[in-house]
Amino acid sequence: MTTVIDIPHSLDEHSFEQVLEQVAPLPPDAKMLLDARHTTWASPYGLGALLTLGQTRGEARATLAVPENDDTTSYWARANFFHYADELFDLKGVVPKRGARGDSQVLLELTPIAKSEDVHGAVDRIQERTQQIIGKELGLDPKAIVGFAMTLSEVCQNILEHAGRGGWVMVQTYNWTKRLGRRVVVIAVCDAGVGFRSSLETAGNHVPSDRWDDAAALEAAVIRGVSRFRDPGRGQGLAGVRKYIGRWGGKLSVRSGTSRIAIVPDWDDDLPLEENLPNFPGAQIQVTIPERVAR
Amino acid sequence: MTNHIDLGTVLRQTLSANLYSNLVTRPTGAAVRGQIELMLRASERSLTVIDFSHVSMIDFSCADEVIAKLLLSRGSQDREAYFVFRGMTDDHWDAIEAVLERHGLALVVERDHGVELVGVLDDREVRLFQAMKHRGGSAAAWELAIDMNEQESTTGLLLERMWRRRLIMRDGDAYMPVGELA
């Protein structure tokens, strides 16, 4: 029997939870049809997480019914989604050929990150385009451009250091009218690796407390900069990301296992910590930097 | 022995794809540091100019691998390795400052107007370095003690500490800022 999983009309870090709620109760080898026919919009997080979901199915390859809306499939193609989805899903519906690059909104198409040189490639490509977007369209100080590339590098390295398998990164700018009424630039990094809790448990000095779970692991790694390595220089990457988003009024959210932690700026009303979410392997990170407005 | 290391060149030699100008990721940082240490292995006493001029950006992880670990290893007693950092801009500084603070380190940076100390320093270290520069380079402990308005033994302890941090060089009884000769 095939279970149909409804993909929301608008797929982002919050609505993706609806997907996981449907998938979580199913056995790993269950046959699934992900029905995205009515999906009209997806954030970088939504697209990355969808690929990650496909990665978790292994032998039990799921079917993905692609969006019916031409604009949507065209955008997903420009974002390279179908290029990677084809390796992970049986695609059903009309899949456009890979679109030409040049979508001004997509700063970095879905890009696999599995080794150090992939991060170099992503950082070099993003630097070519952020000058225009961050400096001119988002009105941020030129210093924010370098910091943005550093942030991208560090969140991608989370995959190299902790995931144990490859993941994806995507960067996009869009007008976030619903929540903010301003333009934002978003980095999404998704992997289906071991996740923060398992990673930290491999630390030689790890002593599980009574309250050791995914939320505690996220607090340790994201807030306190704890790393599985004994090297005292470790853990600076996410600390640097926190500093960057603090300086530019941004938002950081990290989901791993059954929990999600967020550094929430005053323009957002997200929860700082969510627990008991449906289990999802690996780590999914989103960084959001908003347009600067004159006060 | 004085060396000049162009980090951009070392970076490109380190990576198989000879394209990149950003110092990012821990594996890259560790490989670049390995190359630098290989160059320094030959000499027991060396002054090395680390040149950032052809590096666009450095991230926190790479700064930790290249800068912090290089500085932490220079304090070994059997080897005197001094470093001066050249071509460092604001684009590099955020990451480097973070790792210096994390490890309580300081370094000598070359500016247009000469060398200066940056990182984790106390006021006396900064004053002593300035006093040394005002003296035109080499100075004895008793001379610097006069400048610092301290007992010679007090200044001597500070000089010893700064020398162990490889922020100043020692030649017999005389001390001089690292980089004055670079």
Short mmCIF file of C-alpha atoms in Angstrom, two decimals:
data_model
loop_
_atom_site.label_atom_id
_atom_site.label_comp_id
_atom_site.label_asym_id
_atom_site.label_seq_id
_atom_site.Cartn_x
_atom_site.Cartn_y
_atom_site.Cartn_z
CA MET A 1 0.00 0.00 0.00
CA THR A 2 1.26 3.45 -0.87
CA THR A 3 0.75 6.26 1.62
CA VAL A 4 0.06 9.66 0.11
CA ILE A 5 1.88 12.51 1.84
CA ASP A 6 0.43 15.93 1.18
CA ILE A 7 3.01 18.60 0.52
CA PRO A 8 1.66 22.01 1.61
CA HIS A 9 0.87 24.75 -0.90
CA SER A 10 3.61 26.83 0.60
CA LEU A 11 6.59 24.82 1.77
CA ASP A 12 8.92 26.42 4.31
CA GLU A 13 10.61 25.55 7.58
CA HIS A 14 7.31 25.62 9.47
CA SER A 15 5.00 23.92 6.98
CA PHE A 16 7.58 21.19 6.37
CA GLU A 17 6.62 19.95 9.85
CA GLN A 18 3.26 18.95 8.36
CA VAL A 19 5.14 16.67 5.98
CA LEU A 20 7.15 15.13 8.80
CA GLU A 21 4.03 14.57 10.89
CA GLN A 22 2.70 12.41 8.07
CA VAL A 23 5.98 10.59 7.44
CA ALA A 24 7.09 9.96 11.03
CA PRO A 25 4.56 7.20 11.85
CA LEU A 26 5.47 5.19 8.73
CA PRO A 27 7.99 2.33 8.80
CA PRO A 28 11.27 3.08 6.98
CA ASP A 29 10.40 0.79 4.08
CA ALA A 30 6.86 2.15 3.59
CA LYS A 31 5.92 3.13 0.06
CA MET A 32 5.22 6.86 -0.13
CA LEU A 33 3.86 9.24 -2.69
CA LEU A 34 4.78 12.82 -1.91
CA ASP A 35 2.03 14.83 -3.50
CA ALA A 36 3.35 18.28 -4.39
CA ARG A 37 0.93 18.82 -7.28
CA HIS A 38 -0.73 21.75 -5.52
CA THR A 39 2.43 23.26 -4.11
CA THR A 40 2.97 26.71 -5.51
CA TRP A 41 5.90 28.02 -3.48
CA ALA A 42 8.88 26.57 -1.65
CA SER A 43 11.63 28.24 0.33
CA PRO A 44 15.26 27.09 0.08
CA TYR A 45 14.66 25.23 3.33
CA GLY A 46 11.59 23.53 1.87
CA LEU A 47 13.46 22.35 -1.22
CA GLY A 48 16.54 21.26 0.73
CA ALA A 49 14.48 19.43 3.33
CA LEU A 50 12.50 17.66 0.61
CA LEU A 51 15.74 16.34 -0.91
CA THR A 52 16.90 15.34 2.55
CA LEU A 53 13.67 13.45 3.08
CA GLY A 54 14.32 11.58 -0.16
CA GLN A 55 17.83 10.80 1.06
CA THR A 56 16.46 9.19 4.24
CA ARG A 57 14.33 6.70 2.34
CA GLY A 58 17.26 4.73 0.94
CA GLU A 59 15.99 1.59 -0.80
CA ALA A 60 12.36 2.53 -0.22
CA ARG A 61 12.50 5.18 -2.93
CA ALA A 62 9.50 7.47 -2.68
CA THR A 63 7.50 8.86 -5.57
CA LEU A 64 7.25 12.63 -5.90
CA ALA A 65 4.35 14.09 -7.83
CA VAL A 66 5.77 17.40 -8.99
CA PRO A 67 3.87 20.71 -8.88
CA GLU A 68 1.32 21.28 -11.62
CA ASN A 69 1.94 25.00 -11.72
CA ASP A 70 4.40 25.75 -14.54
CA ASP A 71 5.92 28.73 -12.76
CA THR A 72 6.59 26.59 -9.72
CA THR A 73 8.22 23.73 -11.62
CA SER A 74 10.18 26.21 -13.65
CA TYR A 75 11.52 27.79 -10.47
CA TRP A 76 12.30 24.40 -8.91
CA ALA A 77 14.19 23.51 -12.08
CA ARG A 78 16.18 26.76 -11.95
CA ALA A 79 17.01 25.96 -8.34
CA ASN A 80 18.45 22.61 -9.52
CA PHE A 81 15.90 20.74 -7.45
CA PHE A 82 14.92 18.20 -10.10
CA HIS A 83 18.55 17.48 -10.95
CA TYR A 84 19.06 16.01 -7.47
CA ALA A 85 15.47 14.87 -6.90
CA ASP A 86 15.78 12.59 -9.90
CA GLU A 87 18.44 10.60 -8.03
CA LEU A 88 16.29 10.26 -4.92
CA PHE A 89 12.66 10.03 -6.07
CA ASP A 90 10.61 8.52 -8.83
CA LEU A 91 9.35 11.75 -10.33
CA LYS A 92 5.79 11.85 -11.59
CA GLY A 93 4.37 14.66 -13.71
CA VAL A 94 5.89 17.15 -16.10
CA VAL A 95 9.46 17.90 -15.14
CA PRO A 96 10.94 20.81 -17.06
CA LYS A 97 14.45 20.54 -18.36
CA ARG A 98 17.02 22.22 -16.22
CA GLY A 99 16.46 25.92 -16.63
CA ALA A 100 19.09 28.34 -17.60
CA ARG A 101 20.79 30.10 -14.73
CA GLY A 102 20.05 33.72 -14.26
CA ASP A 103 17.20 33.87 -11.76
CA SER A 104 18.19 36.98 -9.89
CA GLN A 105 16.47 35.73 -6.75
CA VAL A 106 18.49 32.53 -6.49
CA LEU A 107 21.96 33.45 -5.29
CA LEU A 108 23.08 29.86 -5.00
CA GLU A 109 21.13 26.99 -6.49
CA LEU A 110 20.78 23.78 -4.50
CA THR A 111 24.38 22.69 -4.20
CA PRO A 112 25.62 19.43 -2.74
CA ILE A 113 28.09 19.74 0.13
CA ALA A 114 30.10 16.62 0.87
CA LYS A 115 33.70 17.78 1.07
CA SER A 116 35.77 20.83 1.86
CA GLU A 117 36.13 21.92 -1.75
CA ASP A 118 32.36 22.02 -2.14
CA VAL A 119 32.33 24.74 0.53
CA HIS A 120 35.05 26.65 -1.34
CA GLY A 121 32.97 26.46 -4.49
CA ALA A 122 29.79 27.65 -2.75
CA VAL A 123 31.57 30.57 -1.04
CA ASP A 124 33.25 31.70 -4.26
CA ARG A 125 30.00 31.59 -6.19
CA ILE A 126 28.04 33.45 -3.54
CA GLN A 127 30.63 36.23 -3.33
CA GLU A 128 30.12 37.03 -6.98
CA ARG A 129 26.48 37.85 -6.41
CA THR A 130 26.11 39.07 -2.85
CA GLN A 131 27.72 42.41 -3.50
CA GLN A 132 24.73 43.49 -5.54
CA ILE A 133 22.06 41.86 -3.38
CA ILE A 134 23.33 42.57 0.12
CA GLY A 135 24.97 45.88 -0.50
CA LYS A 136 22.44 47.52 -2.78
CA GLU A 137 19.11 45.72 -2.48
CA LEU A 138 19.19 44.90 1.24
CA GLY A 139 20.93 48.14 2.15
CA LEU A 140 23.45 46.48 4.45
CA ASP A 141 26.92 47.76 5.20
CA PRO A 142 29.66 46.32 2.91
CA LYS A 143 31.03 44.53 5.99
CA ALA A 144 27.91 42.39 5.95
CA ILE A 145 28.97 40.88 2.63
CA VAL A 146 32.10 39.26 3.99
CA GLY A 147 30.24 38.14 7.09
CA PHE A 148 27.56 36.57 4.94
CA ALA A 149 30.13 34.48 3.07
CA MET A 150 31.70 33.47 6.39
CA THR A 151 28.30 32.49 7.70
CA LEU A 152 27.62 30.42 4.60
CA SER A 153 30.95 28.70 5.00
CA GLU A 154 30.41 27.86 8.65
CA VAL A 155 26.90 26.47 8.27
CA CYS A 156 28.04 24.35 5.33
CA GLN A 157 30.92 23.04 7.40
CA ASN A 158 28.42 21.75 9.90
CA ILE A 159 27.71 19.07 7.31
CA LEU A 160 31.39 18.20 6.88
CA GLU A 161 32.10 18.12 10.59
CA HIS A 162 29.04 16.43 11.97
CA ALA A 163 26.71 14.91 9.42
CA GLY A 164 28.73 11.94 8.28
CA ARG A 165 27.11 12.22 4.86
CA GLY A 166 26.48 14.89 2.27
CA GLY A 167 23.79 17.54 2.32
CA TRP A 168 22.65 20.58 0.36
CA VAL A 169 22.87 24.33 0.62
CA MET A 170 20.80 26.95 -1.14
CA VAL A 171 20.73 30.74 -0.92
CA GLN A 172 17.91 32.93 -2.10
CA THR A 173 16.56 36.41 -1.67
CA TYR A 174 12.87 37.19 -1.68
CA ASN A 175 10.30 39.65 -0.55
CA TRP A 176 8.97 38.34 2.75
CA THR A 177 5.73 40.23 2.81
CA LYS A 178 3.79 37.86 5.05
CA ARG A 179 6.00 38.05 8.10
CA LEU A 180 8.20 41.06 7.65
CA GLY A 181 7.15 43.23 4.73
CA ARG A 182 10.78 43.45 3.69
CA ARG A 183 13.26 41.67 1.51
CA VAL A 184 15.36 38.97 3.08
CA VAL A 185 18.25 36.79 2.06
CA VAL A 186 18.07 33.21 3.28
CA ILE A 187 20.65 30.45 3.60
CA ALA A 188 19.28 26.93 4.07
CA VAL A 189 21.53 23.97 4.79
CA CYS A 190 19.99 20.52 5.14
CA ASP A 191 21.49 17.11 5.75
CA ALA A 192 20.23 13.71 6.80
CA GLY A 193 23.31 12.78 8.81
CA VAL A 194 23.69 11.81 12.44
CA GLY A 195 22.38 15.08 13.90
CA PHE A 196 23.66 17.11 16.84
CA ARG A 197 22.78 14.71 19.66
CA SER A 198 24.56 11.70 18.18
CA SER A 199 27.48 13.87 17.13
CA LEU A 200 27.98 15.26 20.64
CA GLU A 201 27.59 11.79 22.16
CA THR A 202 30.77 10.75 20.38
CA ALA A 203 32.77 13.29 22.42
CA GLY A 204 35.20 11.53 24.72
CA ASN A 205 34.13 13.60 27.72
CA HIS A 206 30.40 13.38 27.07
CA VAL A 207 28.40 12.54 30.19
CA PRO A 208 24.68 12.34 29.48
CA SER A 209 22.60 14.21 32.00
CA ASP A 210 19.05 13.35 33.08
CA ARG A 211 17.84 15.78 30.48
CA TRP A 212 19.98 14.73 27.56
CA ASP A 213 17.96 14.82 24.38
CA ASP A 214 17.89 16.59 21.03
CA ALA A 215 16.89 19.91 22.63
CA ALA A 216 19.75 19.72 25.15
CA ALA A 217 22.18 18.88 22.35
CA LEU A 218 20.99 21.85 20.29
CA GLU A 219 21.29 24.19 23.29
CA ALA A 220 24.80 22.91 23.93
CA ALA A 221 25.97 23.26 20.32
CA VAL A 222 24.14 26.39 19.18
CA ILE A 223 24.00 28.45 22.38
CA ARG A 224 27.08 27.29 24.31
CA GLY A 225 29.33 26.37 21.39
CA VAL A 226 29.96 22.83 22.63
CA SER A 227 31.63 20.54 20.12
CA ARG A 228 32.35 16.84 20.01
CA PHE A 229 36.04 17.63 19.59
CA ARG A 230 38.31 18.22 22.58
CA ASP A 231 40.17 20.90 20.64
CA PRO A 232 39.35 24.19 22.46
CA GLY A 233 39.17 25.99 19.13
CA ARG A 234 36.12 24.04 18.06
CA GLY A 235 32.61 25.39 18.28
CA GLN A 236 33.53 28.84 17.00
CA GLY A 237 31.69 28.46 13.71
CA LEU A 238 28.14 28.61 15.05
CA ALA A 239 29.24 31.19 17.63
CA GLY A 240 30.41 33.35 14.74
CA VAL A 241 27.11 32.82 12.94
CA ARG A 242 25.22 33.91 16.08
CA LYS A 243 27.34 37.04 16.30
CA TYR A 244 26.72 37.84 12.64
CA ILE A 245 22.96 37.46 12.81
CA GLY A 246 22.93 39.50 16.02
CA ARG A 247 24.76 42.34 14.33
CA TRP A 248 22.50 42.45 11.27
CA GLY A 249 19.16 41.71 12.95
CA GLY A 250 18.95 38.23 11.47
CA LYS A 251 17.45 34.96 12.55
CA LEU A 252 19.03 31.53 13.02
CA SER A 253 17.06 28.33 13.38
CA VAL A 254 18.46 24.83 13.72
CA ARG A 255 16.39 21.67 13.68
CA SER A 256 17.80 18.29 14.60
CA GLY A 257 16.04 15.07 15.56
CA THR A 258 12.91 16.02 17.46
CA SER A 259 13.79 19.61 18.38
CA ARG A 260 14.29 22.98 16.87
CA ILE A 261 16.08 25.94 18.39
CA ALA A 262 15.96 29.51 17.12
CA ILE A 263 17.69 32.81 17.82
CA VAL A 264 14.67 35.01 17.31
CA PRO A 265 14.99 38.72 16.43
CA ASP A 266 12.38 41.25 17.52
CA TRP A 267 10.70 41.26 14.09
CA ASP A 268 9.72 37.59 14.41
CA ASP A 269 7.50 35.70 16.83
CA ASP A 270 8.94 32.23 16.37
CA LEU A 271 9.46 29.99 19.39
CA PRO A 272 13.01 29.89 20.73
CA LEU A 273 12.77 26.17 21.39
CA GLU A 274 10.40 23.49 20.14
CA GLU A 275 10.53 19.92 21.44
CA ASN A 276 8.72 16.68 20.67
CA LEU A 277 8.58 17.36 16.96
CA PRO A 278 8.40 14.40 14.57
CA ASN A 279 11.81 12.80 14.36
CA PHE A 280 13.87 13.75 11.31
CA PRO A 281 17.51 12.73 10.89
CA GLY A 282 20.41 15.09 10.53
CA ALA A 283 20.36 18.84 10.90
CA GLN A 284 18.51 21.57 9.03
CA ILE A 285 19.75 25.11 9.44
CA GLN A 286 18.24 28.35 8.23
CA VAL A 287 19.80 31.81 8.42
CA THR A 288 17.63 34.81 7.52
CA ILE A 289 19.07 38.31 7.08
CA PRO A 290 16.50 41.09 6.55
CA GLU A 291 16.72 44.25 4.54
CA ARG A 292 17.88 47.20 6.57
CA VAL A 293 15.32 49.98 6.87
CA ALA A 294 16.03 53.57 7.74
CA ARG A 295 14.82 54.47 11.23
CA MET B 1 66.24 33.58 8.80
CA THR B 2 63.39 35.64 7.32
CA ASN B 3 60.63 34.03 5.27
CA HIS B 4 57.83 35.51 3.26
CA ILE B 5 54.74 33.38 2.87
CA ASP B 6 52.01 34.48 0.49
CA LEU B 7 48.92 32.77 1.89
CA GLY B 8 47.13 33.09 -1.44
CA THR B 9 49.85 31.09 -3.15
CA VAL B 10 49.97 28.48 -0.38
CA LEU B 11 46.18 28.20 -0.55
CA ARG B 12 46.23 27.54 -4.28
CA GLN B 13 49.06 25.01 -3.91
CA THR B 14 47.09 23.26 -1.19
CA LEU B 15 43.82 22.86 -3.04
CA SER B 16 43.57 20.55 -6.00
CA ALA B 17 41.39 23.09 -7.82
CA ASN B 18 43.69 26.04 -8.32
CA LEU B 19 40.90 28.57 -8.34
CA TYR B 20 40.00 29.79 -4.92
CA SER B 21 41.07 32.86 -2.99
CA ASN B 22 39.14 32.34 0.23
CA LEU B 23 40.63 30.68 3.27
CA VAL B 24 37.66 28.63 4.37
CA THR B 25 37.10 25.27 6.10
CA ARG B 26 39.15 23.45 8.72
CA PRO B 27 40.68 20.91 6.34
CA THR B 28 41.97 23.73 4.14
CA GLY B 29 43.29 25.62 7.16
CA ALA B 30 45.04 22.54 8.50
CA ALA B 31 46.62 21.88 5.09
CA VAL B 32 47.81 25.49 4.75
CA ARG B 33 49.28 25.43 8.28
CA GLY B 34 50.99 22.15 7.43
CA GLN B 35 52.65 23.80 4.44
CA ILE B 36 53.80 26.75 6.55
CA GLU B 37 55.20 24.49 9.27
CA LEU B 38 57.05 22.51 6.64
CA MET B 39 58.76 25.69 5.46
CA LEU B 40 59.70 26.65 9.00
CA ARG B 41 60.97 23.26 10.08
CA ALA B 42 64.49 23.93 8.86
CA SER B 43 65.29 26.80 11.20
CA GLU B 44 65.44 27.03 14.99
CA ARG B 45 65.02 30.80 14.91
CA SER B 46 62.93 32.42 12.21
CA LEU B 47 60.95 35.52 11.39
CA THR B 48 58.12 34.89 8.96
CA VAL B 49 55.91 37.41 7.20
CA ILE B 50 52.49 35.87 6.62
CA ASP B 51 50.93 37.82 3.78
CA PHE B 52 47.14 38.04 3.45
CA SER B 53 47.22 40.38 0.44
CA HIS B 54 45.90 37.75 -1.96
CA VAL B 55 43.31 36.23 0.37
CA SER B 56 39.79 37.59 -0.05
CA MET B 57 38.27 36.23 3.13
CA ILE B 58 39.00 33.88 6.03
CA ASP B 59 36.33 32.13 8.09
CA PHE B 60 36.40 31.28 11.80
CA SER B 61 37.32 27.64 11.36
CA CYS B 62 40.16 28.36 9.00
CA ALA B 63 41.42 31.22 11.18
CA ASP B 64 41.52 28.82 14.11
CA GLU B 65 43.51 26.27 12.11
CA VAL B 66 45.94 28.67 10.47
CA ILE B 67 46.38 31.58 12.88
CA ALA B 68 45.58 30.22 16.34
CA LYS B 69 47.36 26.90 15.97
CA LEU B 70 50.37 28.49 14.36
CA LEU B 71 50.65 31.01 17.21
CA LEU B 72 50.08 28.36 19.86
CA SER B 73 52.89 26.24 18.47
CA ARG B 74 55.42 29.07 18.29
CA GLY B 75 55.83 29.19 22.03
CA SER B 76 57.68 25.89 22.13
CA GLN B 77 60.96 26.28 23.95
CA ASP B 78 63.17 24.54 21.41
CA ARG B 79 62.20 26.82 18.55
CA GLU B 80 61.87 30.58 18.20
CA ALA B 81 59.34 31.26 15.47
CA TYR B 82 58.19 34.85 15.11
CA PHE B 83 55.42 35.99 12.81
CA VAL B 84 54.35 39.30 11.32
CA PHE B 85 51.00 39.46 9.55
CA ARG B 86 50.84 41.64 6.47
CA GLY B 87 47.94 42.67 4.24
CA MET B 88 45.31 42.01 6.89
CA THR B 89 42.13 44.03 6.26
CA ASP B 90 38.77 44.44 7.97
CA ASP B 91 37.54 41.57 5.79
CA HIS B 92 39.90 39.24 7.60
CA TRP B 93 39.72 40.77 11.03
CA ASP B 94 36.35 39.52 12.35
CA ALA B 95 37.39 35.88 12.17
CA ILE B 96 40.94 36.48 13.35
CA GLU B 97 39.84 38.62 16.28
CA ALA B 98 37.40 35.91 17.37
CA VAL B 99 40.04 33.19 17.46
CA LEU B 100 42.58 35.41 19.20
CA GLU B 101 40.02 36.13 21.92
CA ARG B 102 39.07 32.48 22.18
CA HIS B 103 42.66 31.41 22.86
CA GLY B 104 43.92 34.55 24.63
CA LEU B 105 46.42 35.22 21.84
CA ALA B 106 47.96 38.32 20.30
CA LEU B 107 49.94 38.88 17.13
CA VAL B 108 52.06 41.45 15.36
CA VAL B 109 50.43 43.08 12.38
CA GLU B 110 52.15 45.30 9.83
CA ARG B 111 50.34 48.53 8.98
CA ASP B 112 51.28 51.44 6.75
CA HIS B 113 52.75 53.28 9.74
CA GLY B 114 54.67 50.32 11.13
CA VAL B 115 54.04 47.26 13.25
CA GLU B 116 51.49 47.04 16.05
CA LEU B 117 50.09 44.48 18.40
CA VAL B 118 46.50 43.24 18.17
CA GLY B 119 44.53 40.65 20.08
CA VAL B 120 44.39 39.91 23.79
CA LEU B 121 46.80 42.31 25.44
CA ASP B 122 47.00 44.22 28.67
CA ASP B 123 47.80 47.93 28.84
CA ARG B 124 51.38 47.38 30.00
CA GLU B 125 52.15 45.13 27.04
CA VAL B 126 50.88 47.77 24.66
CA ARG B 127 52.84 50.53 26.45
CA LEU B 128 56.02 48.50 26.49
CA PHE B 129 55.74 47.74 22.78
CA GLN B 130 55.24 51.44 22.08
CA ALA B 131 58.20 52.34 24.26
CA MET B 132 60.35 49.91 22.30
CA LYS B 133 59.23 51.44 19.02
CA HIS B 134 59.93 54.96 20.28
CA ARG B 135 63.44 53.89 21.10
CA GLY B 136 63.89 53.04 17.47
CA GLY B 137 64.00 49.30 17.89
CA SER B 138 66.45 47.57 20.17
CA ALA B 139 66.48 48.49 23.85
CA ALA B 140 67.72 47.02 27.12
CA ALA B 141 65.43 46.18 30.03
CA TRP B 142 66.79 49.00 32.20
CA GLU B 143 66.08 51.57 29.46
CA LEU B 144 62.56 50.34 29.01
CA ALA B 145 62.03 50.29 32.77
CA ILE B 146 62.75 54.03 32.78
CA ASP B 147 60.21 54.55 30.01
CA MET B 148 57.65 52.48 31.88
CA ASN B 149 58.46 54.20 35.18
CA GLU B 150 58.92 50.80 36.82
CA GLN B 151 61.56 48.78 38.60
CA GLU B 152 63.85 47.01 36.12
CA SER B 153 62.85 43.63 37.56
CA THR B 154 59.15 44.39 36.98
CA THR B 155 59.76 45.39 33.38
CA GLY B 156 62.03 42.36 32.98
CA LEU B 157 59.19 40.01 33.90
CA LEU B 158 56.93 41.67 31.35
CA LEU B 159 59.60 41.46 28.67
CA GLU B 160 60.07 37.77 29.43
CA ARG B 161 56.30 37.19 29.11
CA MET B 162 56.06 39.07 25.84
CA TRP B 163 59.08 37.23 24.48
CA ARG B 164 57.48 33.90 25.39
CA ARG B 165 54.38 35.05 23.51
CA ARG B 166 56.78 35.83 20.62
CA LEU B 167 55.53 39.42 20.47
CA ILE B 168 59.04 40.78 20.86
CA MET B 169 62.44 39.43 19.89
CA ARG B 170 65.45 39.05 22.18
CA ASP B 171 69.06 39.41 21.23
CA GLY B 172 71.31 38.97 24.26
CA ASP B 173 70.22 41.63 26.77
CA ALA B 174 68.36 43.67 24.19
CA TYR B 175 64.76 43.44 23.09
CA MET B 176 63.08 44.66 19.91
CA PRO B 177 59.58 44.56 18.41
CA VAL B 178 58.94 41.64 16.12
CA GLY B 179 58.73 42.87 12.59
CA GLU B 180 61.00 45.88 12.85
CA LEU B 181 63.47 43.98 10.69
CA ALA B 182 60.93 42.36 8.36
#
